[in-house]
Amino acid sequence: MWYVGKFDEATWNLFAMLGVTARFLKDNGRGMAAVQQNITYKRELHAGDTIVVRSAFVEVREKLAKFVHEMRHGVSGELSAICVLTGVHIDTQTRKSCPFPAEIVERGRTLVRAYDLPN
């Protein structure tokens, strides 16, 4: 539960870089739906451990963004967990996918980074 919560916080920060903020979603009647989420746990974290989450987009398309979060122990730098998510931009009225504005797709594509995803 705690890992997922931290990854969710990281997602909001990553999407803010695109301009996909809570305000943007509300003002435009849009939402994001996670259609796939895979978490690989590598090392247990304990209460009091500091963490660092690094995030990057691995793909941005017309209606979809795929991204990765790496959670590392804040002191040792050891990898604790990897979360790979695919999110779809949706119209909150029709509950169907819809395109991102062109400027968001363009900005997102400049933020895409190569990443070897876990199997």
Coordinates of N, CA and C in Angstrom, one line a residue:
M1 N 0.8 -1.2 0.0 CA 0.0 0.0 0.0 C 0.9 1.3 0.0
W2 N 1.9 1.3 0.8 CA 2.8 2.5 0.9 C 3.6 2.7 -0.4
Y3 N 4.0 1.6 -1.0 CA 4.8 1.8 -2.2 C 3.9 2.4 -3.3
V4 N 2.7 1.9 -3.4 CA 1.7 2.4 -4.4 C 1.4 3.8 -4.2
G5 N 1.2 4.2 -2.9 CA 1.0 5.6 -2.6 C 2.1 6.5 -3.0
K6 N 3.3 6.1 -2.8 CA 4.5 6.9 -3.2 C 4.6 7.0 -4.8
F7 N 4.3 5.9 -5.4 CA 4.3 5.9 -6.9 C 3.2 6.8 -7.4
D8 N 2.0 6.9 -6.7 CA 0.9 7.8 -7.2 C 1.4 9.2 -7.0
E9 N 2.0 9.6 -5.9 CA 2.5 10.9 -5.7 C 3.5 11.3 -6.8
A10 N 4.4 10.3 -7.2 CA 5.4 10.6 -8.2 C 4.7 10.8 -9.6
T11 N 3.6 10.1 -9.8 CA 2.8 10.2 -11.1 C 2.3 11.6 -11.2
W12 N 1.7 12.2 -10.1 CA 1.2 13.6 -10.2 C 2.4 14.6 -10.5
N13 N 3.5 14.4 -9.9 CA 4.7 15.2 -10.2 C 5.1 15.1 -11.7
L14 N 5.2 13.9 -12.2 CA 5.6 13.6 -13.5 C 4.6 14.2 -14.5
F15 N 3.3 14.0 -14.3 CA 2.3 14.5 -15.2 C 2.2 16.1 -15.2
A16 N 2.6 16.7 -14.0 CA 2.6 18.1 -14.0 C 3.6 18.7 -14.9
M17 N 4.7 17.9 -15.2 CA 5.7 18.4 -16.2 C 5.1 18.5 -17.6
L18 N 4.1 17.7 -17.8 CA 3.4 17.8 -19.1 C 2.4 18.9 -19.2
G19 N 1.9 19.3 -18.0 CA 0.8 20.2 -18.0 C -0.5 19.5 -17.6
V20 N -0.4 18.2 -17.3 CA -1.6 17.4 -16.9 C -1.7 17.5 -15.4
T21 N -2.3 18.5 -14.9 CA -2.5 18.8 -13.5 C -3.9 18.5 -13.1
A22 N -4.2 18.5 -11.8 CA -5.6 18.4 -11.3 C -6.5 19.5 -11.9
R23 N -5.9 20.7 -12.0 CA -6.7 21.8 -12.6 C -7.0 21.6 -14.0
F24 N -6.0 21.2 -14.8 CA -6.2 20.9 -16.2 C -7.3 19.8 -16.4
L25 N -7.2 18.8 -15.6 CA -8.2 17.7 -15.8 C -9.6 18.2 -15.4
K26 N -9.8 18.9 -14.3 CA -11.1 19.4 -13.9 C -11.6 20.4 -14.9
D27 N -10.8 21.4 -15.3 CA -11.3 22.4 -16.3 C -11.7 21.9 -17.6
N28 N -11.1 20.8 -18.0 CA -11.4 20.2 -19.4 C -12.2 19.0 -19.3
G29 N -12.8 18.6 -18.2 CA -13.6 17.4 -18.1 C -12.8 16.1 -18.5
R30 N -11.6 16.1 -18.1 CA -10.7 14.9 -18.5 C -10.3 14.2 -17.2
G31 N -9.7 13.0 -17.5 CA -9.2 12.2 -16.4 C -8.1 11.3 -17.0
M32 N -7.5 10.6 -16.1 CA -6.5 9.6 -16.5 C -6.9 8.3 -15.9
A33 N -6.8 7.2 -16.7 CA -7.2 5.9 -16.2 C -5.9 5.0 -16.3
A34 N -5.5 4.4 -15.2 CA -4.4 3.5 -15.3 C -4.9 2.1 -15.9
V35 N -4.5 1.8 -17.0 CA -5.0 0.5 -17.7 C -4.0 -0.6 -17.4
Q36 N -2.8 -0.3 -17.0 CA -1.9 -1.4 -16.6 C -0.9 -0.8 -15.6
Q37 N -0.6 -1.6 -14.6 CA 0.4 -1.3 -13.6 C 1.1 -2.5 -13.1
N38 N 2.4 -2.5 -13.3 CA 3.2 -3.6 -12.9 C 4.3 -3.1 -11.9
I39 N 4.3 -3.8 -10.7 CA 5.3 -3.4 -9.7 C 6.2 -4.6 -9.5
T40 N 7.5 -4.3 -9.5 CA 8.5 -5.3 -9.2 C 9.2 -4.9 -7.9
Y41 N 9.1 -5.7 -6.9 CA 9.7 -5.4 -5.6 C 11.1 -6.1 -5.6
K42 N 12.1 -5.3 -5.2 CA 13.5 -5.7 -5.2 C 14.1 -5.8 -3.8
R43 N 13.7 -4.8 -3.0 CA 14.3 -4.7 -1.6 C 13.3 -4.1 -0.7
E44 N 13.2 -4.7 0.4 CA 12.2 -4.2 1.4 C 12.7 -2.9 2.0
L45 N 11.8 -2.0 2.1 CA 12.0 -0.7 2.9 C 11.3 -0.8 4.2
H46 N 11.9 -0.1 5.2 CA 11.4 -0.2 6.6 C 11.0 1.2 7.1
A47 N 10.1 1.2 8.1 CA 9.7 2.5 8.7 C 10.9 3.3 9.0
G48 N 10.9 4.6 8.6 CA 12.0 5.5 8.9 C 13.0 5.6 7.7
D49 N 13.0 4.6 6.8 CA 13.9 4.7 5.6 C 13.5 5.9 4.8
T50 N 14.5 6.6 4.3 CA 14.2 7.7 3.4 C 14.3 7.0 2.0
I51 N 13.5 7.6 1.1 CA 13.4 7.1 -0.3 C 13.6 8.2 -1.3
V52 N 13.9 7.8 -2.5 CA 14.0 8.7 -3.7 C 13.2 8.0 -4.8
V53 N 12.3 8.7 -5.4 CA 11.6 8.1 -6.6 C 12.0 8.9 -7.8
R54 N 12.6 8.2 -8.8 CA 12.9 8.8 -10.1 C 11.9 8.3 -11.1
S55 N 11.5 9.2 -11.9 CA 10.4 8.9 -12.9 C 10.8 9.4 -14.3
A56 N 10.2 8.7 -15.3 CA 10.4 9.1 -16.7 C 9.3 8.5 -17.5
F57 N 9.0 9.2 -18.6 CA 8.1 8.7 -19.6 C 8.9 7.8 -20.5
V58 N 8.4 6.6 -20.9 CA 9.0 5.8 -21.8 C 8.3 5.8 -23.2
E59 N 7.1 6.3 -23.2 CA 6.3 6.4 -24.4 C 5.2 7.4 -24.2
V60 N 4.9 8.3 -25.2 CA 3.8 9.2 -25.1 C 3.2 9.2 -26.5
R61 N 1.9 8.8 -26.6 CA 1.2 8.8 -27.8 C -0.1 9.7 -27.7
E62 N -0.9 9.7 -28.7 CA -2.0 10.6 -28.8 C -2.9 10.5 -27.6
K63 N -3.2 9.3 -27.1 CA -4.2 9.1 -26.0 C -3.5 8.4 -24.8
L64 N -2.3 8.1 -24.9 CA -1.6 7.2 -23.9 C -0.3 7.7 -23.5
A65 N 0.0 7.4 -22.2 CA 1.4 7.7 -21.7 C 1.8 6.4 -20.9
K66 N 3.0 6.0 -21.2 CA 3.6 4.9 -20.5 C 4.8 5.4 -19.7
F67 N 5.0 5.1 -18.5 CA 6.0 5.7 -17.7 C 6.5 4.7 -16.6
V68 N 7.6 5.1 -16.1 CA 8.3 4.2 -15.1 C 8.7 5.0 -13.9
H69 N 8.6 4.4 -12.7 CA 9.1 5.0 -11.4 C 10.1 4.0 -10.8
E70 N 11.2 4.5 -10.4 CA 12.2 3.7 -9.7 C 12.2 4.2 -8.2
M71 N 12.0 3.3 -7.3 CA 12.1 3.7 -5.9 C 13.4 3.2 -5.3
R72 N 14.2 4.1 -4.8 CA 15.5 3.7 -4.2 C 15.6 4.1 -2.8
H73 N 16.4 3.3 -2.0 CA 16.7 3.7 -0.7 C 17.5 5.0 -0.7
G74 N 17.1 5.9 0.1 CA 17.6 7.3 0.1 C 19.1 7.4 0.5
V75 N 19.6 6.5 1.3 CA 21.0 6.5 1.7 C 21.9 5.6 0.9
S76 N 21.5 4.4 0.7 CA 22.3 3.4 0.0 C 22.2 3.5 -1.5
G77 N 21.0 4.0 -1.9 CA 20.8 4.1 -3.4 C 20.3 2.8 -4.0
E78 N 20.2 1.7 -3.1 CA 19.7 0.4 -3.6 C 18.3 0.5 -4.2
L79 N 18.1 -0.2 -5.3 CA 16.8 -0.2 -5.9 C 15.8 -1.0 -5.0
S80 N 14.7 -0.4 -4.7 CA 13.7 -1.1 -3.9 C 12.5 -1.6 -4.7
A81 N 12.1 -0.8 -5.6 CA 10.9 -1.2 -6.4 C 10.9 -0.5 -7.7
I82 N 10.3 -1.1 -8.7 CA 10.1 -0.5 -10.0 C 8.6 -0.6 -10.4
C83 N 8.0 0.5 -10.8 CA 6.6 0.5 -11.2 C 6.5 1.0 -12.6
V84 N 5.9 0.2 -13.5 CA 5.7 0.6 -14.8 C 4.2 0.8 -15.0
L85 N 3.8 1.9 -15.5 CA 2.3 2.2 -15.7 C 2.0 2.6 -17.1
T86 N 0.8 2.3 -17.5 CA 0.3 2.8 -18.7 C -1.0 3.5 -18.4
G87 N -1.1 4.8 -18.7 CA -2.3 5.6 -18.5 C -2.9 6.1 -19.7
V88 N -4.2 6.1 -19.7 CA -5.0 6.6 -20.9 C -5.8 7.8 -20.5
H89 N -5.7 8.8 -21.4 CA -6.4 10.1 -21.2 C -7.9 9.8 -21.6
I90 N -8.8 10.2 -20.7 CA -10.2 10.0 -20.9 C -11.1 11.2 -20.8
D91 N -12.2 11.2 -21.5 CA -13.3 12.1 -21.3 C -14.1 11.7 -20.1
T92 N -14.3 12.5 -19.1 CA -15.0 12.0 -17.9 C -16.5 11.9 -18.1
Q93 N -17.0 12.5 -19.2 CA -18.5 12.4 -19.4 C -18.8 11.1 -20.1
T94 N -18.0 10.8 -21.2 CA -18.3 9.6 -22.0 C -17.6 8.4 -21.4
R95 N -16.6 8.6 -20.6 CA -15.8 7.5 -20.0 C -15.0 6.7 -21.0
K96 N -14.7 7.5 -22.1 CA -13.9 6.8 -23.2 C -12.6 7.6 -23.4
S97 N -11.7 6.9 -24.0 CA -10.4 7.6 -24.3 C -10.5 8.7 -25.3
C98 N -9.7 9.7 -25.1 CA -9.7 10.8 -26.0 C -8.2 11.4 -26.1
P99 N -7.9 12.1 -27.2 CA -6.6 12.6 -27.4 C -6.2 13.6 -26.4
F100 N -4.9 13.6 -26.0 CA -4.3 14.8 -25.3 C -4.3 16.0 -26.2
P101 N -4.3 17.2 -25.7 CA -4.0 18.3 -26.6 C -2.6 18.1 -27.2
A102 N -2.5 18.6 -28.5 CA -1.2 18.4 -29.2 C 0.0 18.9 -28.5
E103 N -0.1 20.0 -27.8 CA 1.1 20.6 -27.1 C 1.5 19.6 -26.0
I104 N 0.6 18.9 -25.4 CA 1.0 18.0 -24.3 C 1.7 16.8 -24.9
V105 N 1.2 16.3 -26.0 CA 1.9 15.2 -26.7 C 3.3 15.6 -27.1
E106 N 3.4 16.8 -27.7 CA 4.7 17.2 -28.1 C 5.7 17.4 -26.9
R107 N 5.2 18.0 -25.9 CA 6.0 18.2 -24.7 C 6.4 16.8 -24.1
G108 N 5.4 15.9 -24.0 CA 5.7 14.6 -23.5 C 6.8 13.8 -24.3
R109 N 6.7 13.9 -25.6 CA 7.7 13.2 -26.4 C 9.1 13.8 -26.2
T110 N 9.2 15.0 -25.8 CA 10.6 15.5 -25.5 C 11.1 15.0 -24.1
L111 N 10.2 14.5 -23.3 CA 10.5 13.9 -22.0 C 10.7 12.4 -22.0
V112 N 10.5 11.8 -23.1 CA 10.7 10.3 -23.2 C 12.1 10.0 -23.1
R113 N 12.4 8.9 -22.2 CA 13.8 8.5 -22.0 C 13.8 7.0 -22.3
A114 N 14.9 6.5 -22.8 CA 15.1 5.1 -23.0 C 15.2 4.4 -21.6
Y115 N 14.6 3.3 -21.4 CA 14.6 2.6 -20.2 C 14.4 1.1 -20.5
D116 N 15.3 0.3 -19.9 CA 15.1 -1.2 -20.0 C 14.1 -1.6 -19.0
L117 N 12.9 -1.9 -19.5 CA 11.8 -2.3 -18.6 C 12.0 -3.7 -18.1
P118 N 11.7 -4.0 -16.8 CA 11.8 -5.4 -16.3 C 10.8 -6.3 -17.0
N119 N 11.2 -7.6 -17.1 CA 10.4 -8.6 -17.7 C 9.3 -9.0 -16.8

